[in-house]
Short mmCIF file of C-alpha atoms (C1' of nucleotides) in Angstrom, two decimals:
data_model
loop_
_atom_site.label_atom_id
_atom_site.label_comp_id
_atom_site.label_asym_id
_atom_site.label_seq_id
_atom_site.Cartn_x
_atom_site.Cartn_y
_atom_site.Cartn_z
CA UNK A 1 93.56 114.26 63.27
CA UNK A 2 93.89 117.34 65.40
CA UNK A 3 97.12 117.29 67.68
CA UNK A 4 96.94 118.16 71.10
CA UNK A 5 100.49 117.63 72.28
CA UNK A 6 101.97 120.11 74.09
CA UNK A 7 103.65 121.47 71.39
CA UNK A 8 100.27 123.49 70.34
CA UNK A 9 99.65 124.57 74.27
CA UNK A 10 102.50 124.10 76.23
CA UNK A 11 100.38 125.32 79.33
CA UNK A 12 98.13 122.04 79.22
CA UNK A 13 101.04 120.26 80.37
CA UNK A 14 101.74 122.50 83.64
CA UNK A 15 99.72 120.84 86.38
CA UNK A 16 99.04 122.77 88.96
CA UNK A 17 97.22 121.98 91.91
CA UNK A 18 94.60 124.55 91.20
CA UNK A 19 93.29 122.48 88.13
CA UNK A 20 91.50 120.75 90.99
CA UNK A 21 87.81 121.32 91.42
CA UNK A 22 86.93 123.67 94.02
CA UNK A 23 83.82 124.68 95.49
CA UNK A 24 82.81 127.64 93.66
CA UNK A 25 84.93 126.77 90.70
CA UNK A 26 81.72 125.93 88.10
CA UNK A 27 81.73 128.14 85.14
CA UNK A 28 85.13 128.97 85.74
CA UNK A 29 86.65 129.39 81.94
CA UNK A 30 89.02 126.57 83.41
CA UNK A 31 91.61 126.58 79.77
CA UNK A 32 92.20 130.60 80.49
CA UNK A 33 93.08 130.63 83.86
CA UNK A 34 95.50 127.66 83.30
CA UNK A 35 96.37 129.56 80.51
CA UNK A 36 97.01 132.80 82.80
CA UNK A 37 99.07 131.26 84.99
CA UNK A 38 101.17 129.14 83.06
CA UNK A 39 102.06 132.80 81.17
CA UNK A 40 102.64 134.03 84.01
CA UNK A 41 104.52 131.23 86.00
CA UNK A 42 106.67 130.39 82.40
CA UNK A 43 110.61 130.90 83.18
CA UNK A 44 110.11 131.84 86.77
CA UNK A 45 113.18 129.75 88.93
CA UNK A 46 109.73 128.62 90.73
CA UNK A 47 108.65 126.98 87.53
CA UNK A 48 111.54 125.08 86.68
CA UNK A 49 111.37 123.65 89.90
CA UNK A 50 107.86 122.38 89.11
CA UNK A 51 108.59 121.10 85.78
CA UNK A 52 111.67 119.09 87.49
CA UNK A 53 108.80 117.97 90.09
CA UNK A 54 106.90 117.01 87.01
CA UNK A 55 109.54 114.85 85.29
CA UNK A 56 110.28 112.95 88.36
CA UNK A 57 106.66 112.21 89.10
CA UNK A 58 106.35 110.94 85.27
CA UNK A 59 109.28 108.87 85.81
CA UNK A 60 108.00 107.40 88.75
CA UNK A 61 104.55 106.74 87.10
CA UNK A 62 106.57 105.04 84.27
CA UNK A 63 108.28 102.73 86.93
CA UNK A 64 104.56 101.55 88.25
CA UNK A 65 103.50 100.78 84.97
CA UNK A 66 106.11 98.56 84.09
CA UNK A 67 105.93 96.71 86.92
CA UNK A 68 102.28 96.75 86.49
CA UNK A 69 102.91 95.00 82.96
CA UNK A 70 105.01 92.24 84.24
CA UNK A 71 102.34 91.14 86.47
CA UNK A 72 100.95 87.81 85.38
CA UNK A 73 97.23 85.75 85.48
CA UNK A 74 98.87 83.88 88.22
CA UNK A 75 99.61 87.37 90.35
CA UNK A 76 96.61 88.67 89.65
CA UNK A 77 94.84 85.40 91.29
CA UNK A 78 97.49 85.59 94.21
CA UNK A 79 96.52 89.56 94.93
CA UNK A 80 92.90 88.70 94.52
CA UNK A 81 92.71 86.26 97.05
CA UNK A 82 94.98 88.51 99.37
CA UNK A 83 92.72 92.05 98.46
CA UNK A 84 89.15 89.74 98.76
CA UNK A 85 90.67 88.70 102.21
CA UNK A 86 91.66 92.37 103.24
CA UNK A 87 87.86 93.87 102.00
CA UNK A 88 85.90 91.24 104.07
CA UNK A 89 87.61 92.32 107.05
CA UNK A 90 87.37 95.57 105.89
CA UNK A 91 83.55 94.94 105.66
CA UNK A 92 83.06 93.39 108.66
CA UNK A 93 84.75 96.43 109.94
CA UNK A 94 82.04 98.76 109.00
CA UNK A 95 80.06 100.50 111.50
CA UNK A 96 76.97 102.67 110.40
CA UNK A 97 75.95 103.03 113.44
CA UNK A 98 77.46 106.36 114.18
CA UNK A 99 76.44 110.05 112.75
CA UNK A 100 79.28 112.57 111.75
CA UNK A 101 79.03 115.85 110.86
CA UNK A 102 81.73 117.82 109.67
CA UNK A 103 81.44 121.66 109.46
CA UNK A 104 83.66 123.62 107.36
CA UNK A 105 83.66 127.49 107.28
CA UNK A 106 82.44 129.00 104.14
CA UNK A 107 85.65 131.28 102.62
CA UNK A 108 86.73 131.74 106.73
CA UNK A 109 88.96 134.41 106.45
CA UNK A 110 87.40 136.27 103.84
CA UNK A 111 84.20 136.25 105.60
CA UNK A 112 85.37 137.25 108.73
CA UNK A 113 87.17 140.28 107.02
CA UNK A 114 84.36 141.45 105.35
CA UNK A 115 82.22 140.90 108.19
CA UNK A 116 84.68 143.14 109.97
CA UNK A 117 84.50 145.72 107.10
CA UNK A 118 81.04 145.42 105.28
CA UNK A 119 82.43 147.94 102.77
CA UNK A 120 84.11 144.61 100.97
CA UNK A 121 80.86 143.15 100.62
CA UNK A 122 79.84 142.82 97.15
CA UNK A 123 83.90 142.94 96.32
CA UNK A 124 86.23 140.33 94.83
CA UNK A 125 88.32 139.67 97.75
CA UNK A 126 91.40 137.67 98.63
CA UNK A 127 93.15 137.77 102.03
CA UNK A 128 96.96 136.98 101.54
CA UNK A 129 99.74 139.15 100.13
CA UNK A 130 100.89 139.73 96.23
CA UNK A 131 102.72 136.66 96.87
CA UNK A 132 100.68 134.27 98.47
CA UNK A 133 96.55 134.23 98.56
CA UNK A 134 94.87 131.95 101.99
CA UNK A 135 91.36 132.64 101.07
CA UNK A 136 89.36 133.69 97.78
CA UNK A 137 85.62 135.24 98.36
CA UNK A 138 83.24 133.27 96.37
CA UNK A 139 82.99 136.58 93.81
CA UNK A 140 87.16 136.10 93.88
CA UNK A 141 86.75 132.23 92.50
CA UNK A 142 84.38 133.19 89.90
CA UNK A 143 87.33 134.83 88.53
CA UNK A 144 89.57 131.89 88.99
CA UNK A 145 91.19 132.95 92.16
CA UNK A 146 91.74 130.71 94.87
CA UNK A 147 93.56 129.60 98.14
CA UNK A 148 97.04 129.12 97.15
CA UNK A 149 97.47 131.07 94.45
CA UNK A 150 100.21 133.75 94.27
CA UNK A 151 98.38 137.16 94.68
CA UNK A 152 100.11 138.83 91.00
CA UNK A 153 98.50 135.69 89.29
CA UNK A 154 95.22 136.44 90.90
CA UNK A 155 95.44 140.16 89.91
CA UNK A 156 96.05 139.22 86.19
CA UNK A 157 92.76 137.26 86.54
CA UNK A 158 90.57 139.49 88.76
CA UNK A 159 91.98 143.41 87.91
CA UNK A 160 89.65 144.46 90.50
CA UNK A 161 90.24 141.91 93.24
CA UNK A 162 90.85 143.33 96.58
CA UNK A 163 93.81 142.64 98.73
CA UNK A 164 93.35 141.91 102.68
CA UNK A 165 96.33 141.13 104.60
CA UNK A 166 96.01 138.36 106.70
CA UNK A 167 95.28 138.94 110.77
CA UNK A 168 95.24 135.54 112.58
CA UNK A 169 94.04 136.94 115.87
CA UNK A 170 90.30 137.97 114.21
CA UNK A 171 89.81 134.22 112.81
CA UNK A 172 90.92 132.72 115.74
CA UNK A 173 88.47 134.84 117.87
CA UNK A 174 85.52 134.11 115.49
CA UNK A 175 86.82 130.36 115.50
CA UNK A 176 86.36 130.48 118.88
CA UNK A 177 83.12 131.44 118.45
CA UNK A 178 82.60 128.39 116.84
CA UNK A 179 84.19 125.99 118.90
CA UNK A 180 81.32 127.39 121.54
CA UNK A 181 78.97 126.00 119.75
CA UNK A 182 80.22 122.25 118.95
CA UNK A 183 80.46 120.91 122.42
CA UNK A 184 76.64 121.84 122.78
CA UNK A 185 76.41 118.77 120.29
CA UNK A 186 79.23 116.69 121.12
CA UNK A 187 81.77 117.77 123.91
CA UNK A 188 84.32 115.44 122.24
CA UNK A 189 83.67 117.43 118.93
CA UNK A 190 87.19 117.13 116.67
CA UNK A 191 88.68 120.28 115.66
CA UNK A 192 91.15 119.99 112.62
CA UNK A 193 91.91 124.06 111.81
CA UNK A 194 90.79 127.47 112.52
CA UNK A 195 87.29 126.59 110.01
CA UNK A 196 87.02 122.95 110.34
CA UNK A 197 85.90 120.31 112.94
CA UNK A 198 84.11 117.02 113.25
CA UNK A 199 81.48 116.36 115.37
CA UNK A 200 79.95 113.09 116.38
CA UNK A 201 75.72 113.59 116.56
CA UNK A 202 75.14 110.10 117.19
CA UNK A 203 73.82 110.62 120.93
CA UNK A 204 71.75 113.82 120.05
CA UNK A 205 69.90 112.53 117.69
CA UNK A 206 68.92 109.69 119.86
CA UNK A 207 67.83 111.85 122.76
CA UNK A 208 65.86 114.12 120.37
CA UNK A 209 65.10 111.89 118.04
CA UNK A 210 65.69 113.51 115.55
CA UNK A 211 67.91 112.68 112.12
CA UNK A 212 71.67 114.27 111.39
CA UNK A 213 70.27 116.60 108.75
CA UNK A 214 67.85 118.37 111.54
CA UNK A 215 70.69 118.52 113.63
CA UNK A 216 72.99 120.33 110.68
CA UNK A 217 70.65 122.67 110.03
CA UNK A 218 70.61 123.56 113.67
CA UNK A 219 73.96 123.89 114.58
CA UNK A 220 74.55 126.07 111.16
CA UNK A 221 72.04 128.08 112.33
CA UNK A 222 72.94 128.68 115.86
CA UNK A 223 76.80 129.04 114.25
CA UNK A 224 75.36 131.70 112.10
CA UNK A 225 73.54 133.42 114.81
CA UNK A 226 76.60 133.27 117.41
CA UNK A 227 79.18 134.21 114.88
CA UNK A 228 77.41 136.40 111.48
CA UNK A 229 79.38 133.53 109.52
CA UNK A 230 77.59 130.85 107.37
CA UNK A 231 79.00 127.23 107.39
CA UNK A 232 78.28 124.12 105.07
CA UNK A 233 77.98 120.74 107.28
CA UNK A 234 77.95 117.16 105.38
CA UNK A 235 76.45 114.59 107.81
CA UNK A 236 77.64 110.46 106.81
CA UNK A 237 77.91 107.45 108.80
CA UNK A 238 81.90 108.12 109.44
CA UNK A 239 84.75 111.32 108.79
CA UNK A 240 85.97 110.19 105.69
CA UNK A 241 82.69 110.25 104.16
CA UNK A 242 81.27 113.57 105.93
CA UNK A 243 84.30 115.68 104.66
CA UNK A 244 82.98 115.14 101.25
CA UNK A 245 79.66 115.72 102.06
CA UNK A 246 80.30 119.04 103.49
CA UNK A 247 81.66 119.74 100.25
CA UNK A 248 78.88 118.90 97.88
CA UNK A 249 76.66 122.12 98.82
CA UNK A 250 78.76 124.73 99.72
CA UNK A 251 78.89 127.84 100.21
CA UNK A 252 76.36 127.68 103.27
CA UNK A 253 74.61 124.39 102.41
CA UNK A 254 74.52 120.67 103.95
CA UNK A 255 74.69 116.98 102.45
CA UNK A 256 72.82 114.11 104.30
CA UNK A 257 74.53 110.83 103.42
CA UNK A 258 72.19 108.33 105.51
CA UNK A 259 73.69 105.21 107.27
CA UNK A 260 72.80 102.84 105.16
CA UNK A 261 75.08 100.67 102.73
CA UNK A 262 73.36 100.82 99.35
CA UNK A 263 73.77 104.40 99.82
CA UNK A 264 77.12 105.04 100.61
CA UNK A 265 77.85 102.61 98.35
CA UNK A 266 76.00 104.22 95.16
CA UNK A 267 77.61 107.53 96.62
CA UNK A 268 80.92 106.24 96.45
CA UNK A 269 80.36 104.50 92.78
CA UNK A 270 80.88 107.79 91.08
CA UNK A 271 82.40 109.62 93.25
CA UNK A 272 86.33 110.64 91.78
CA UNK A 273 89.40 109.44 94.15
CA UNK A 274 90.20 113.41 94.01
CA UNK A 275 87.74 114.03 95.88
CA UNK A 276 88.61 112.29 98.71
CA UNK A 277 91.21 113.47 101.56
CA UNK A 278 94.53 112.22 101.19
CA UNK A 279 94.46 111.77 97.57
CA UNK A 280 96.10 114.93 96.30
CA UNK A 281 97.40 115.71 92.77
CA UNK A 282 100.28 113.04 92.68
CA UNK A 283 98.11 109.92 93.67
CA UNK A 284 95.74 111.07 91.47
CA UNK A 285 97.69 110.82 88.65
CA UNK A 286 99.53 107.73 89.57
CA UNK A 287 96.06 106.03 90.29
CA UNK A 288 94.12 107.19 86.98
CA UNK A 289 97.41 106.91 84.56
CA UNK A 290 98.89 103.41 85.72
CA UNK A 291 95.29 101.51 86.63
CA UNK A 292 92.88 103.67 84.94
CA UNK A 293 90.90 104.62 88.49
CA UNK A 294 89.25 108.16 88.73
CA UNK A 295 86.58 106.76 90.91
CA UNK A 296 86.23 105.35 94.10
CA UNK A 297 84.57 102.34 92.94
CA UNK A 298 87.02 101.39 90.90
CA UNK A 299 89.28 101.08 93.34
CA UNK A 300 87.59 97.57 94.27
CA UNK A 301 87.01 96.42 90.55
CA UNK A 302 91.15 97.13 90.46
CA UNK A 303 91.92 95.73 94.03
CA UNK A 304 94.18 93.08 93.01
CA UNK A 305 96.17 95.15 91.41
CA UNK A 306 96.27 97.71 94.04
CA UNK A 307 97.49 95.11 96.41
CA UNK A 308 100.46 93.85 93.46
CA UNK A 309 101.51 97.65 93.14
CA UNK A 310 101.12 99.27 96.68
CA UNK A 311 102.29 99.30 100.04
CA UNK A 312 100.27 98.09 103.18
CA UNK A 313 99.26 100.83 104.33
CA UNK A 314 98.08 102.39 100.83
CA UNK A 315 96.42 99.34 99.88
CA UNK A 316 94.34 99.40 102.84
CA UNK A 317 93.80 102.92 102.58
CA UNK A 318 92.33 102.95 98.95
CA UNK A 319 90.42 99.81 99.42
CA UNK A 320 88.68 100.99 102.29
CA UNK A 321 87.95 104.01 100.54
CA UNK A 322 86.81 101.74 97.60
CA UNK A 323 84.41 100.58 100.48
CA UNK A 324 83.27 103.95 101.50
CA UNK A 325 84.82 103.36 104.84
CA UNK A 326 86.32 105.65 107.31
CA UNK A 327 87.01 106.29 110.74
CA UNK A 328 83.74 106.54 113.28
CA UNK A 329 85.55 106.71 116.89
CA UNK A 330 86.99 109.84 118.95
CA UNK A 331 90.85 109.83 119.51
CA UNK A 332 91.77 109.99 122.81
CA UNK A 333 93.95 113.22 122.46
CA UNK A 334 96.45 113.06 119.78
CA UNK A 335 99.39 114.51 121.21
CA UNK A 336 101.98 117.12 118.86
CA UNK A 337 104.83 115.41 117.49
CA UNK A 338 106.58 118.43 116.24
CA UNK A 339 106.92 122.09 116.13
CA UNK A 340 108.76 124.29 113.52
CA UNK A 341 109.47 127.92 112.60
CA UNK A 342 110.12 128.97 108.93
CA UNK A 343 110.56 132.01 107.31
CA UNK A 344 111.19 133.40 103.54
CA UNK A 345 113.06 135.82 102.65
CA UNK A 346 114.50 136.96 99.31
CA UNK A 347 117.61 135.38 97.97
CA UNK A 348 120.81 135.68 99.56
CA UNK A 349 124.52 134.55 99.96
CA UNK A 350 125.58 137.13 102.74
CA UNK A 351 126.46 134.69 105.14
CA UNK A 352 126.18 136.77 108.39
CA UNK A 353 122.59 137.36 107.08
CA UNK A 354 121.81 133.92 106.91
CA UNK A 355 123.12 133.22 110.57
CA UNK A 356 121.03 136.53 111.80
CA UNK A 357 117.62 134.70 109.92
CA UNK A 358 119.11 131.92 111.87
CA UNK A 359 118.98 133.42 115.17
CA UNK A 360 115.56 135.08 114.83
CA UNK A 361 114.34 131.60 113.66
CA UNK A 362 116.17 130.04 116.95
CA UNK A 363 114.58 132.73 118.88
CA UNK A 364 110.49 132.13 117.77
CA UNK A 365 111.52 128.68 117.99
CA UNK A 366 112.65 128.46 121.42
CA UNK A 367 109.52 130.72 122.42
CA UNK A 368 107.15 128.35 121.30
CA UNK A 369 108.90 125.73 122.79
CA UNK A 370 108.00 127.57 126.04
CA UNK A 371 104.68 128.36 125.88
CA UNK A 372 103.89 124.63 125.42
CA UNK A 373 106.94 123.38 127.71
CA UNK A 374 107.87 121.20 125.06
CA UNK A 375 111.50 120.23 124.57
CA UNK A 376 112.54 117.59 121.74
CA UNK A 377 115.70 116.28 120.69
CA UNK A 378 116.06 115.98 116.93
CA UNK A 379 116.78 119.09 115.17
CA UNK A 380 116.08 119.74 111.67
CA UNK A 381 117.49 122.68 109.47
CA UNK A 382 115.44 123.14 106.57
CA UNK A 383 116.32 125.11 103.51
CA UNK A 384 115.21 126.39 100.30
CA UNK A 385 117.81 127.52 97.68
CA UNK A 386 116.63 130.11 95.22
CA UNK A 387 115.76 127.32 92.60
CA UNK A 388 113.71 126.39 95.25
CA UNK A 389 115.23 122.90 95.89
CA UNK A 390 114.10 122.35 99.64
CA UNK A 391 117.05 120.32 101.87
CA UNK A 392 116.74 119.37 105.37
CA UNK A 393 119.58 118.31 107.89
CA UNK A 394 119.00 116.36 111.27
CA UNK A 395 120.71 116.12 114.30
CA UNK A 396 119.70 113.93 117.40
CA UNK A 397 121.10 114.68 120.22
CA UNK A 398 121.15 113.18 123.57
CA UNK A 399 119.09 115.49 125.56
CA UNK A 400 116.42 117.04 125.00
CA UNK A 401 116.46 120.89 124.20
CA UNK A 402 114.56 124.26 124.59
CA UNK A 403 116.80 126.37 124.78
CA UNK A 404 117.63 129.44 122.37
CA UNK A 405 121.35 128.83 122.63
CA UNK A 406 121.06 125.04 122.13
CA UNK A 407 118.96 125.50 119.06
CA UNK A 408 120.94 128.39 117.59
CA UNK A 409 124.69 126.48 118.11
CA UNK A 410 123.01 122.83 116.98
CA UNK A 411 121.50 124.80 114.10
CA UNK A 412 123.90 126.71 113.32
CA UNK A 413 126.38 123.75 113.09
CA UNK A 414 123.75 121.96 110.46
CA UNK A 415 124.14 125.68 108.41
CA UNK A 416 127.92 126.30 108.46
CA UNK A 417 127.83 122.30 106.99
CA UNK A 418 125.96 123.16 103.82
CA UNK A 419 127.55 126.73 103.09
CA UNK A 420 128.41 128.71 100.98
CA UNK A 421 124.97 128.78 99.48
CA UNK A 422 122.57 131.13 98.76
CA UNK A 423 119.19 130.60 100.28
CA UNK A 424 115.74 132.17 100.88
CA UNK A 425 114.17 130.03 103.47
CA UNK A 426 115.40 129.18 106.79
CA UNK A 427 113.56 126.96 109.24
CA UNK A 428 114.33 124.84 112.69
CA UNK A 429 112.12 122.24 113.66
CA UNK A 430 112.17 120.16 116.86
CA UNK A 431 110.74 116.84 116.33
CA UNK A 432 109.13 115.76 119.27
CA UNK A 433 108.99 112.03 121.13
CA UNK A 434 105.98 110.11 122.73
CA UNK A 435 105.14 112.32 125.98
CA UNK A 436 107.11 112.26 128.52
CA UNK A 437 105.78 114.31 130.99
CA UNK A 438 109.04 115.26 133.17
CA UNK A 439 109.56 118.39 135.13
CA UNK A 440 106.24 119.50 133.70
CA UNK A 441 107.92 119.28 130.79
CA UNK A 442 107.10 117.41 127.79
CA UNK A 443 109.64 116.17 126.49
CA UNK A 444 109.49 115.73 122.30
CA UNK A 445 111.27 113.01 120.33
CA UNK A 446 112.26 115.81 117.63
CA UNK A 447 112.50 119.20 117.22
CA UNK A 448 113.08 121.17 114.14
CA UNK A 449 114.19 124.44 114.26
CA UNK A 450 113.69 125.45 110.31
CA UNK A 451 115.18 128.05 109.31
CA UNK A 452 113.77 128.15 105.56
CA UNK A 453 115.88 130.58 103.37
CA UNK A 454 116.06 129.80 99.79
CA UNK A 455 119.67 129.08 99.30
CA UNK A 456 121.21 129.74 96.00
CA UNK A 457 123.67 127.19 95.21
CA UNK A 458 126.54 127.80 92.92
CA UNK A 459 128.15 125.54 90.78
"C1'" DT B 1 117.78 107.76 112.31
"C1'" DA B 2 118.04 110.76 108.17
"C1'" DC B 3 115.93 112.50 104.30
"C1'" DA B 4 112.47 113.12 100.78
"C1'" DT B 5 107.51 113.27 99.27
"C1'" DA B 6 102.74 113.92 99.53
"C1'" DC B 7 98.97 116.09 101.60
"C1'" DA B 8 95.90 119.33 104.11
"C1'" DC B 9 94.42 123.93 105.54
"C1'" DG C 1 109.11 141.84 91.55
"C1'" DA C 2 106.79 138.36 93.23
"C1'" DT C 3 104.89 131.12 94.61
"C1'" DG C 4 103.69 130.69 102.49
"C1'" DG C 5 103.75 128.51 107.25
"C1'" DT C 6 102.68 124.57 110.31
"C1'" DG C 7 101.93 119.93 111.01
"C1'" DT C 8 101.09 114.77 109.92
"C1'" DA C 9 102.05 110.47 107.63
"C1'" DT C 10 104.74 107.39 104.92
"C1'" DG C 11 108.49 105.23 102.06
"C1'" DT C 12 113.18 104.17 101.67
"C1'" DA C 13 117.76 103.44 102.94
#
DNA sequence: TACATACAC
DNA sequence: GATGGTGTATGTA
C-alpha cells in the first residue's frame, strides 16, 4: 500500500492557485514546478499565511460536510422539488437566439513588448518584477511560469527567462487598437480589461449571413492586421459559455459552440466547474470534496443538494451553470462603485513612515477622485501586516468627500486606531453610492482610500 | 454598515 | 531578498 500523505511530499499539500490549468500549461512537468515552488515558498511569513488560509478553508469544508450528512431522504425530496422548480425556470429562461464572441488577447503584455522589441522574440519572457510576474510568453509557460507567479520562483524554473518591467501606457495604446475594431461588429461590444471584451454578433451575422465562426475569424484577422497582435475568440449562444470557448484553442485560435441545446449541453457534460468563471480554487474544492462535482453536469445530477447546502444566489448560479446558461443581453452601463489606491512597501513600524505612505496614498487617491469627479462617502483603510494578515477599517461619513485633506485626516484617524503595528501595505478606498449626478459630480456611496502597508503586529 | 472572502485580470 | 493593484460580488453579523 504505497502512502501518499503528506508526510512523503509535503509540497502536494500546498495548493496554489497555479495548479490550475492554463492555456499553454500541457506538458508542463506539473509535480516539479509544484515542487519548485513549494521549496521555494516553504517558511516564507507569506507561506504561513497560506497554510493558515488552508486550515480555515478545510475547516470550513468540514462544516459543509457535516451538515451535508445530517440531511435526510425527506430533505433531499424537499430540495428536489425546490431545485426541479428553480431549473425549469431556469430553462425556460434560455435564449439561443443570440451569438457571443468573446476575444481574449493572446499573452497581451508580453506580446506587445516583444512586438515593441523583436529582439525578445524567440525568448522566455515574463513582464512583471522579481516579485510579481502579469504575463508569461507562451515559451515562459512551457517552463512553468505564469501570470501571478513571483518573478524569483519563475527564475528558479526558467534560468533564462527574461524580465520586462511592466509599462501600462503601451497596452493600453495597443488595447485601443483593439477596441477600434469591436464596434465595427457590435457598437455595444463589452469590454472587461485591457485584453478582453465581449461582443454580441447576433445582427452581423444576420445581415451577412454568415455564421459566428466566419465572423471570428474575421475580426481576429482584421485585429491582427490593425494591431501585429494575435487573439483567440470562442463564439457560444451567451458570455458564460463564450469565455470558455475562447479558451479551448488558444494561443491565436477560435471555438464555435453553435446555438443549439444538445450541444451546449454535451459541451457542458464534461466540462470541469474550474473551468468556468467564478469558480476559483476555493469553490472548487468545496464543490468536488463535500458533493463529489468536478463537472458541470454534475451540478444538476447533485441539485438537491446544492439547494440543501447553498445560498440563493449560489444555488442559482451553479445550477444555471449546470444548464449551460449565461447571460445573452447588453448592460446598460454599469456604473463604478468604488475606487482605491494601494501600495506595498517593505515592513515597517516607523510610525511617521506609515503616515507619509499615508499621505502619498491620500494624495493618488484624491487625484483619481478628480479626474472622474467622483466623491464617495465610506472610507476604508486597508492593511497588510508583515504576516500578511490583511485588515480593513470603515468610516461613513455624512458627506461625501474628494478631498486630499478629508481623506488624509479620516484616514489617518482609522491608522492612529490600529497602531502601533508594523505594516507593509497601505491603501484608501472610497466606496462609492448609486449615481448621483450633483454639481457634475458623482457622488459615490463609498470610498476607500487603502493605504496597504503590511503591518507587523507585535504581541 | 462593517468586515471578511472569493474571484478575475 | 523577494508573493501586486484595482474592482466586483457575496455572506454574515
Amino acid at each position: 500500500m504505497a502512502s501518499t500523505s503528506d508526510g512523503d511530499r509535503p509540497w502536494q499539500s500546498y495548493h496554489t492557485v497555479f495548479t490550475n490549468a492554463k492555456a499553454g500549461m500541457d506538458g508542463v512537468d506539473k509535480e516539479k514546478v509544484q515542487k519548485t515552488v513549494y521549496e521555494m515558498s516553504k517558511g516564507s511569513k507569506y507561506f504561513e499565511n497560506e497554510q493558515r488560509k488552508e486550515a480555515f478553508i478545510k475547516q470550513k469544508i468540514e462544516n459543509l460536510r457535516a451538515q451535508c450528512a445530517q440531511i435526510t431522504a425527506n430533505d433531499i425530496s424537499y430540495f428536489q422539488t425546490i431545485a426541479d422548480k428553480k431549473m425549469s425556470e431556469l430553462e425556460a429562461s434560455r435564449d439561443l437566439s443570440k451569438i457571443w464572441l468573446h476575444s481574449d488577447m493572446d499573452a497581451f503584455y508580453a506580446s506587445v513588448e516583444t512586438l515593441v522589441d523583436p529582439s525578445l522574440n524567440g525568448k522566455p519572457l515574463a513582464v512583471g518584477s522579481m516579485s510579481m510576474i502579469c504575463t508569461a510568453n507562451y515559451m515562459a509557460r512551457k517552463f512553468g511560469v505564469r501570470a501571478a507567479m513571483p518573478g524569483f520562483i519563475a527564475r528558479k524554473l526558467c534560468p533564462e527567462l527574461i524580465f520586462v518591467p511592466p509599462d501600462f501606457k503601451k497596452y493600453t495604446f495597443y488595447s485601443e487598437l483593439t477596441r477600434k475594431v469591436f464596434p465595427k461588429y457590435d457598437p455595444h461590444f463589452i469590454a472587461t480589461s485591457l485584453d478582453e471584451a465581449y461582443i454580441n454578433v447576433t445582427e452581423i451575422c444576420n445581415e451577412r449571413g454568415i455564421s459566428g465562426g466566419e465572423v471570428a475569424e474575421e475580426l481576429r484577422n482584421t485585429i491582427y492586421e490593425e494591431t501585429g497582435l494575435t487573439c483567440s475568440v470562442g463564439v457560444a449562444p451567451n458570455r458564460l459559455l463564450a469565455k470558455v470557448c475562447s479558451d479551448i484553442n488558444k494561443p491565436n485560435g477560435q471555438f464555435v459552440l453553435p446555438n443549439d441545446r444538445r450541444a451546449v449541453m454535451t459541451f457542458i457534460s464534461s466540462l470541469p466547474i474550474r473551468k468556468i468563471g467564478g469558480i476559483g480554487k476555493v469553490t472548487e474544492s468545496m464543490l468536488r470534496e463535500v458533493l463529489g462535482i468536478s463537472t458541470c453536469e454534475e451540478m444538476v445530477h447533485k441539485s438537491a443538494h446544492i439547494c440543501a447546502l447553498f445560498s440563493h444566489s449560489s444555488s442559482d448560479f451553479f445550477l444555471s451553470v449546470g444548464l449551460g446558461l449565461g447571460k445573452t443581453d447588453t448592460p446598460q452601463f454599469k456604473m463604478r462603485k468604488s475606487i482605491s489606491s494601494e501600495r506595498t512597501f517593505s515592513a515597517t513600524e516607523d510610525e511617521s513612515l506609515l503616515y507619509q505612505k499615508l499621505d502619498e496614498i491620500a494624495e493618488t487617491l484624491s487625484n483619481d477622485m478628480h479626474k472622474e469627479d467622483l466623491s464617495g462617502r465610506t472610507l476604508t483603510l486597508k492593511l497588510k501586516t508583515a504576516s500578511f494578515e490583511v485588515r480593513t477599517r470603515a468610516v461613513s461619513l455624512q458627506k461625501y468627500i474628494n478631498s486630499k485633506q478629508d481623506i488624509l485626516s479620516h484616514a489617518s484617524k482609522l491608522l492612529k486606531a490600529e497602531l502601533p503595528l508594523s505594516l507593509r501595505l497601505m491603501g484608501r478606498k472610497p466606496c462609492l453610492t448609486p449615481r448621483q449626478l450633483l454639481n457634475h459630480c458623482l457622488y459615490l456611496e463609498q470610498m476607500v482610500a487603502s493605504l496597504v502597508y503590511m503591518i507587523l503586529i507585535y504581541a
